[in-house]
């Protein structure tokens, strides 16, 4: 292995500049201008058997080569990003009448998919790392091969009746050696290299009934290797734990609904939480977790759906969807709204930034019910538009290199803090 590759491995696969301070840099995206659509997918999700097959979420792979989308028909669809990123003319494409291209891989689960996540060191150049984990109703945790679609192995948890119990949330630890899974008032930890029914179990309720109760629906690890784990519960609480022994450090209260998504800031000092039927994303300071720093609005007060948000690679802005079909951008340093754009005609339930390109992906859709009409059978069919129950890829305009200092400065702060944490 060459010196450049060794340095890249130490920095999570990111190449560093040879001159000056060795720190990674990302393109500085412009959020004062709406992005443009480069790819669109909707027809392949609709079938005669399930015309209202809506999307439930999507996630980019860690290497940015592809993204995984989950839909209501218990299917996970894998789409590879074209080599040119799809940015052919710089003006985007209107909503097409056909899909940009088909999914490269379809994985069918037996029941409803609760959660899924990528292996953190996934690289398309190394097939052994091309895996993702899923948790489904009444099934064990599955580890799938993203190149062949084969089931690599399973991780099974059993309840007091010795019956398989399903995980509601799943995630890899930053080292990629263990799988953490959230259950009802407990967390189970599996060794990635030891599939089967061997696991460590930790109750989130103390003997005095304090702690976290209810379904543990989401979890996230601090990106700075500080050993902190955030776990969200449908009991409207978020617990902060130590990764090594699952010691409960403190519990955050304030969400109006069950917590459905948690994410740390890039420097690990802040935590963002969102809940069902709760119109606000809450920002918490991990160094002073008594009260929230600010709230970010989104139109989710009338839906039980999980609406995923994401933070850009620079760590400066956050994007989130909502029931109004809009994607809102917020400045995380001030908590102020920056801009918004129309991404779909229905609920945008997931927004995800590309790991290193100035791109993002959105998924949309919600459950619809046709009103029966005996006189006219055609009225029973759902008349969906092309920008409903769909996936879109978006490209952001970037600033010129001489005006790219803001992103580099933010990146330098995040990078230097992460290096101090490693020491």
Coordinates of C-alpha atoms in Angstrom, one line a residue:
X1 CA 0.0 0.0 0.0
X2 CA 1.4 3.4 -1.0
X3 CA 1.9 6.4 1.3
X4 CA -1.1 8.3 -0.2
X5 CA -3.4 5.3 0.2
X6 CA -2.3 4.8 3.8
X7 CA -3.0 8.5 4.6
X8 CA -6.4 8.1 2.9
X9 CA -7.3 5.1 5.0
X10 CA -6.4 6.9 8.2
X11 CA -8.8 9.7 7.2
X12 CA -11.8 7.6 6.3
X13 CA -10.9 7.2 2.7
X14 CA -10.6 11.0 2.1
X15 CA -7.6 12.2 0.1
X16 CA -5.8 15.2 1.7
X17 CA -3.9 18.0 0.1
X18 CA -0.1 17.8 0.0
X19 CA 0.5 21.4 0.7
X20 CA -0.3 23.4 3.8
X21 CA -2.5 21.9 6.5
X22 CA -3.5 18.5 5.5
X23 CA -7.3 18.5 5.8
X24 CA -10.0 17.3 3.5
X25 CA -12.2 19.7 1.5
X26 CA -15.6 19.5 -0.1
X27 CA -17.2 21.7 -2.7
X28 CA -19.1 24.6 -1.1
X29 CA -22.7 24.4 -2.2
X30 CA -24.9 27.3 -2.8
X31 CA -28.2 27.2 -1.0
X32 CA -29.5 30.6 -2.0
X33 CA -30.2 29.1 -5.4
X34 CA -32.5 26.1 -5.9
X35 CA -30.9 22.9 -7.1
X36 CA -31.8 21.3 -10.3
X37 CA -33.1 17.8 -10.9
X38 CA -30.7 15.4 -12.7
X39 CA -32.5 12.0 -12.4
X40 CA -36.1 10.9 -11.6
X41 CA -37.6 7.6 -10.8
X42 CA -41.2 6.7 -10.2
X43 CA -42.7 4.2 -12.7
X44 CA -40.7 1.2 -11.5
X45 CA -42.2 1.6 -8.0
X46 CA -45.7 1.3 -9.3
X47 CA -47.3 -2.0 -10.3
X48 CA -50.8 -3.2 -11.0
X49 CA -50.7 -5.2 -7.8
X50 CA -49.6 -2.2 -5.7
X51 CA -50.3 1.1 -7.5
X52 CA -49.7 3.1 -4.3
X53 CA -46.3 1.7 -3.5
X54 CA -44.8 4.8 -1.9
X55 CA -41.2 5.3 -0.8
X56 CA -40.2 5.2 2.9
X57 CA -36.7 6.5 2.9
X58 CA -33.3 6.3 1.2
X59 CA -29.6 6.4 2.1
X60 CA -26.4 7.0 0.2
X61 CA -23.6 4.4 0.4
X62 CA -20.5 5.6 2.3
X63 CA -18.5 5.7 -0.8
X64 CA -21.1 7.6 -2.8
X65 CA -21.3 5.1 -5.6
X66 CA -25.0 4.3 -5.1
X67 CA -28.0 4.8 -2.9
X68 CA -30.6 2.4 -1.4
X69 CA -34.3 3.2 -1.3
X70 CA -36.9 1.4 0.8
X71 CA -40.5 1.2 -0.4
X72 CA -43.9 0.0 1.1
X73 CA -43.9 -3.3 -0.8
X74 CA -41.0 -4.5 1.4
X75 CA -38.5 -4.0 -1.3
X76 CA -35.1 -2.3 -1.2
X77 CA -33.9 -0.9 -4.5
X78 CA -30.3 -0.1 -5.3
X79 CA -29.4 2.6 -7.8
X80 CA -25.9 3.3 -9.0
X81 CA -24.9 6.9 -9.7
X82 CA -23.7 7.4 -13.3
X83 CA -20.0 8.1 -13.8
X84 CA -20.7 11.7 -14.8
X85 CA -23.1 12.2 -11.9
X86 CA -25.8 13.0 -14.4
X87 CA -24.8 16.7 -14.6
X88 CA -24.8 17.0 -18.4
X89 CA -26.1 20.5 -19.1
X90 CA -26.1 22.3 -15.8
X91 CA -29.8 23.1 -16.1
X92 CA -31.4 19.8 -15.1
X93 CA -34.3 18.0 -16.6
X94 CA -38.1 18.6 -16.2
X95 CA -40.2 15.9 -14.6
X96 CA -39.9 13.1 -17.2
X97 CA -42.6 10.7 -18.4
X98 CA -40.2 7.7 -17.8
X99 CA -37.6 6.7 -15.3
X100 CA -34.0 7.9 -15.8
X101 CA -32.8 4.3 -15.5
X102 CA -33.7 1.1 -13.7
X103 CA -32.6 -0.2 -10.3
X104 CA -29.4 -2.4 -10.4
X105 CA -30.6 -4.6 -7.6
X106 CA -33.8 -5.5 -5.8
X107 CA -33.9 -7.1 -2.4
X108 CA -37.3 -8.4 -1.3
X109 CA -38.0 -8.8 2.4
X110 CA -40.7 -10.9 3.8
X111 CA -42.3 -8.2 5.9
X112 CA -42.3 -4.5 6.5
X113 CA -38.8 -3.0 6.6
X114 CA -38.2 -1.1 9.9
X115 CA -34.7 0.2 9.3
X116 CA -31.6 -0.3 7.2
X117 CA -28.0 0.9 7.2
X118 CA -24.8 0.6 5.2
X119 CA -21.5 -0.9 6.4
X120 CA -19.5 2.3 7.3
X121 CA -16.4 1.2 5.3
X122 CA -18.3 0.1 2.2
X123 CA -16.4 0.6 -1.0
X124 CA -17.5 -0.6 -4.4
X125 CA -13.8 -1.4 -5.2
X126 CA -13.8 -4.0 -2.4
X127 CA -16.8 -6.5 -2.8
X128 CA -16.3 -7.9 0.7
X129 CA -17.3 -4.5 2.2
X130 CA -20.4 -4.1 -0.1
X131 CA -23.0 -5.0 2.5
X132 CA -26.0 -3.4 4.3
X133 CA -28.1 -4.5 7.2
X134 CA -31.9 -4.5 7.4
X135 CA -34.4 -5.0 10.2
X136 CA -37.9 -6.3 9.3
X137 CA -41.0 -7.2 11.2
X138 CA -41.0 -10.8 12.7
X139 CA -37.5 -11.4 11.2
X140 CA -33.9 -11.4 12.4
X141 CA -31.4 -8.8 11.2
X142 CA -30.3 -9.6 7.7
X143 CA -26.9 -8.7 6.2
X144 CA -27.2 -8.4 2.4
X145 CA -24.6 -8.4 -0.3
X146 CA -25.2 -5.2 -2.4
X147 CA -23.4 -6.6 -5.4
X148 CA -25.2 -10.0 -5.8
X149 CA -28.3 -9.5 -3.7
X150 CA -27.5 -12.6 -1.7
X151 CA -28.1 -12.9 2.0
X152 CA -24.7 -13.1 3.7
X153 CA -25.9 -14.0 7.2
X154 CA -28.5 -13.3 9.9
X155 CA -28.3 -12.0 13.5
X156 CA -31.1 -13.4 15.7
X157 CA -32.5 -12.1 18.9
X158 CA -34.9 -14.0 21.1
X159 CA -37.4 -13.0 23.7
X160 CA -38.3 -14.6 27.0
X161 CA -40.5 -17.2 25.1
X162 CA -37.5 -18.1 23.0
X163 CA -39.1 -16.6 19.9
X164 CA -37.4 -14.4 17.4
X165 CA -38.0 -10.7 18.1
X166 CA -37.5 -8.0 15.5
X167 CA -35.2 -5.0 15.8
X168 CA -36.8 -1.6 15.3
X169 CA -33.5 0.2 14.5
X170 CA -30.1 -1.0 13.4
X171 CA -26.7 0.6 13.0
X172 CA -23.0 -0.3 12.8
X173 CA -20.6 1.1 15.3
X174 CA -17.9 3.5 13.9
X175 CA -15.3 0.8 13.9
X176 CA -17.5 -1.5 11.8
X177 CA -17.1 -4.4 14.1
X178 CA -20.5 -4.6 15.8
X179 CA -24.1 -4.2 15.0
X180 CA -26.3 -2.2 17.5
X181 CA -30.0 -2.9 17.4
X182 CA -32.9 -1.2 19.2
X183 CA -35.7 -3.2 20.7
X184 CA -38.5 -2.5 23.2
X185 CA -36.7 -0.9 26.2
X186 CA -33.4 -2.8 25.4
X187 CA -30.4 -2.7 23.1
X188 CA -28.7 -5.8 21.7
X189 CA -25.2 -5.7 20.4
X190 CA -24.0 -8.3 17.9
X191 CA -20.5 -9.1 16.8
X192 CA -20.3 -8.6 13.1
X193 CA -18.0 -11.6 12.6
X194 CA -20.2 -13.9 14.7
X195 CA -23.6 -14.2 13.1
X196 CA -26.3 -16.2 14.9
X197 CA -27.9 -15.8 18.3
X198 CA -24.9 -14.6 20.3
X199 CA -25.4 -11.1 21.5
X200 CA -25.0 -8.7 24.4
X201 CA -28.2 -7.3 25.9
X202 CA -28.6 -4.0 27.7
X203 CA -31.8 -2.8 29.3
X204 CA -32.5 0.9 28.9
X205 CA -34.6 0.9 32.0
X206 CA -32.9 1.1 35.4
X207 CA -34.1 -0.8 38.5
X208 CA -35.9 2.3 39.7
X209 CA -37.8 2.5 36.4
X210 CA -35.8 5.5 35.3
X211 CA -34.2 5.7 31.8
X212 CA -35.7 5.0 28.4
X213 CA -38.9 3.1 28.0
X214 CA -40.7 2.1 24.8
X215 CA -39.6 1.2 21.3
X216 CA -36.1 2.3 20.5
X217 CA -36.7 3.5 16.9
X218 CA -33.5 5.2 15.9
X219 CA -29.8 5.4 16.8
X220 CA -26.7 7.3 15.8
X221 CA -23.0 7.3 16.7
X222 CA -20.9 10.4 17.3
X223 CA -18.7 10.9 14.2
X224 CA -15.7 12.0 16.3
X225 CA -15.0 8.6 17.8
X226 CA -15.9 10.0 21.3
X227 CA -17.7 6.8 22.1
X228 CA -21.1 8.4 22.4
X229 CA -24.3 6.8 21.2
X230 CA -27.7 8.5 20.8
X231 CA -30.9 6.4 20.9
X232 CA -34.3 7.8 20.2
X233 CA -37.5 6.2 21.6
X234 CA -41.2 6.4 20.8
X235 CA -41.5 7.4 24.5
X236 CA -40.5 10.9 23.3
X237 CA -37.0 10.7 24.8
X238 CA -33.5 10.5 23.5
X239 CA -30.9 8.7 25.5
X240 CA -27.1 9.3 25.4
X241 CA -25.0 6.2 26.1
X242 CA -21.4 5.1 26.2
X243 CA -20.7 2.8 23.3
X244 CA -18.3 0.5 25.2
X245 CA -20.5 -0.5 28.2
X246 CA -23.9 1.1 27.3
X247 CA -23.9 3.3 30.4
X248 CA -26.7 5.8 30.3
X249 CA -25.2 9.3 30.6
X250 CA -28.3 11.4 30.4
X251 CA -31.8 11.5 28.8
X252 CA -33.1 14.4 26.7
X253 CA -36.8 15.4 27.0
X254 CA -38.7 17.8 24.8
X255 CA -39.9 16.1 21.7
X256 CA -43.7 16.3 21.2
X257 CA -43.9 13.0 19.5
X258 CA -42.0 9.7 19.4
X259 CA -38.4 10.3 18.3
X260 CA -37.9 8.9 14.7
X261 CA -34.5 10.2 13.7
X262 CA -31.4 11.4 15.5
X263 CA -28.1 12.7 14.0
X264 CA -24.9 14.2 15.4
X265 CA -23.3 17.3 14.0
X266 CA -20.0 16.7 12.1
X267 CA -18.0 17.9 15.1
X268 CA -20.0 15.8 17.5
X269 CA -20.9 18.7 19.8
X270 CA -24.5 18.9 18.8
X271 CA -27.4 16.5 18.3
X272 CA -30.4 16.9 16.2
X273 CA -33.6 15.0 16.9
X274 CA -36.9 14.8 15.0
X275 CA -40.2 13.1 16.0
X276 CA -43.5 11.9 14.5
X277 CA -46.3 14.5 14.5
X278 CA -43.8 17.0 15.7
X279 CA -43.1 20.1 13.5
X280 CA -39.7 20.8 15.0
X281 CA -36.2 19.4 14.8
X282 CA -34.5 20.1 18.1
X283 CA -30.9 21.0 18.4
X284 CA -29.1 19.9 21.6
X285 CA -25.6 20.9 22.9
X286 CA -23.9 17.8 24.1
X287 CA -21.8 19.8 26.5
X288 CA -24.8 21.5 28.1
X289 CA -27.9 19.3 27.5
X290 CA -30.3 21.1 29.9
X291 CA -32.3 22.8 27.2
X292 CA -32.4 23.0 23.4
X293 CA -30.3 25.5 21.4
X294 CA -32.9 26.2 18.8
X295 CA -35.7 24.6 16.8
X296 CA -36.0 24.0 13.1
X297 CA -39.5 24.0 11.6
X298 CA -40.8 21.4 9.1
X299 CA -44.3 20.5 8.0
X300 CA -44.7 17.1 9.9
X301 CA -47.3 17.9 12.5
X302 CA -50.0 15.8 10.8
X303 CA -48.2 12.7 9.7
X304 CA -47.0 9.5 11.5
X305 CA -44.3 9.0 8.9
X306 CA -40.6 9.0 9.6
X307 CA -39.2 12.0 7.9
X308 CA -35.4 11.8 7.6
X309 CA -33.2 14.9 7.5
X310 CA -29.4 15.2 6.8
X311 CA -26.4 17.4 7.3
X312 CA -24.1 18.4 4.5
X313 CA -20.5 17.1 4.5
X314 CA -19.2 20.6 5.5
X315 CA -21.5 20.4 8.6
X316 CA -22.8 24.0 8.0
X317 CA -26.4 23.3 6.7
X318 CA -29.2 20.8 7.3
X319 CA -31.9 19.8 4.8
X320 CA -35.3 18.3 5.6
X321 CA -38.5 17.5 3.9
X322 CA -42.1 17.6 5.0
X323 CA -45.8 17.0 4.1
X324 CA -45.8 20.1 1.9
X325 CA -43.4 18.6 -0.6
X326 CA -40.8 21.2 0.2
X327 CA -37.2 20.7 1.2
X328 CA -36.0 23.3 3.7
X329 CA -32.4 24.3 4.2
X330 CA -31.2 25.7 7.6
X331 CA -27.9 27.3 8.7
X332 CA -26.8 25.3 11.7
X333 CA -24.6 28.0 13.1
X334 CA -27.5 30.4 13.5
X335 CA -30.6 28.1 13.3
X336 CA -32.0 30.4 10.6
X337 CA -33.9 29.3 7.5
X338 CA -31.9 29.7 4.4
X339 CA -34.0 28.5 1.4
X340 CA -36.4 25.9 0.2
X341 CA -37.5 24.3 -3.0
X342 CA -40.3 22.1 -4.2
X343 CA -39.1 18.5 -4.5
X344 CA -42.4 16.6 -4.9
X345 CA -46.2 17.1 -4.9
X346 CA -46.6 14.8 -1.8
X347 CA -44.7 14.1 1.4
X348 CA -40.9 14.3 1.1
X349 CA -40.0 11.6 3.7
X350 CA -36.3 11.5 3.2
X351 CA -33.5 13.9 2.2
X352 CA -29.9 12.8 2.0
X353 CA -26.7 14.6 0.9
X354 CA -24.2 12.9 -1.2
X355 CA -21.0 12.1 0.8
X356 CA -18.7 14.2 -1.3
X357 CA -20.4 15.5 -4.4
X358 CA -22.7 18.6 -4.5
X359 CA -25.7 16.4 -4.8
X360 CA -28.7 15.2 -2.8
X361 CA -31.5 12.6 -3.1
X362 CA -35.1 12.8 -2.0
X363 CA -37.8 10.2 -1.7
X364 CA -41.5 11.0 -1.4
X365 CA -44.9 9.4 -0.9
X366 CA -47.5 8.4 1.6
X367 CA -50.4 6.0 2.0
X368 CA -53.5 6.8 -0.1
X369 CA -56.9 5.1 -0.1
X370 CA -59.1 5.0 -3.2
X371 CA -62.8 5.7 -2.6
X372 CA -64.9 2.8 -3.9
X373 CA -67.4 3.7 -6.6
X374 CA -69.6 1.0 -8.0
X375 CA -70.8 3.1 -10.8
X376 CA -67.4 3.9 -12.3
X377 CA -64.6 1.4 -11.7
X378 CA -62.1 3.8 -13.3
X379 CA -62.5 6.1 -10.4
X380 CA -61.2 3.5 -8.0
X381 CA -57.7 3.8 -9.6
X382 CA -55.3 6.2 -8.1
X383 CA -54.3 8.9 -10.5
X384 CA -50.8 9.6 -9.4
X385 CA -48.6 12.3 -11.0
X386 CA -44.9 11.7 -11.9
X387 CA -43.7 13.7 -8.9
X388 CA -45.6 11.6 -6.4
X389 CA -44.3 8.4 -4.8
X390 CA -40.9 9.1 -6.5
X391 CA -37.2 9.4 -6.0
X392 CA -35.2 12.4 -7.4
X393 CA -31.5 13.3 -7.6
X394 CA -30.6 16.9 -7.3
X395 CA -27.4 18.9 -8.1
X396 CA -26.5 22.1 -6.3
X397 CA -24.6 25.0 -7.7
X398 CA -21.2 25.5 -6.2
X399 CA -19.2 28.6 -5.4
X400 CA -16.0 29.4 -7.3
X401 CA -12.7 28.2 -5.8
X402 CA -11.7 31.7 -4.6
X403 CA -14.9 31.9 -2.6
X404 CA -14.7 28.4 -1.2
X405 CA -13.0 29.5 2.0
X406 CA -16.2 29.2 4.2
X407 CA -16.5 25.5 3.6
X408 CA -12.8 24.9 4.0
X409 CA -12.8 26.8 7.3
X410 CA -15.7 24.8 8.6
X411 CA -14.0 21.6 7.4
X412 CA -10.8 22.5 9.1
X413 CA -12.5 23.1 12.4
X414 CA -14.3 19.7 12.2
X415 CA -11.1 17.9 11.1
X416 CA -8.9 19.5 13.8
X417 CA -11.4 18.7 16.5
X418 CA -11.7 15.1 15.3
X419 CA -7.9 14.7 15.4
X420 CA -7.8 16.1 18.9
X421 CA -10.4 13.5 19.9
X422 CA -8.3 10.7 18.4
X423 CA -5.3 11.8 20.5

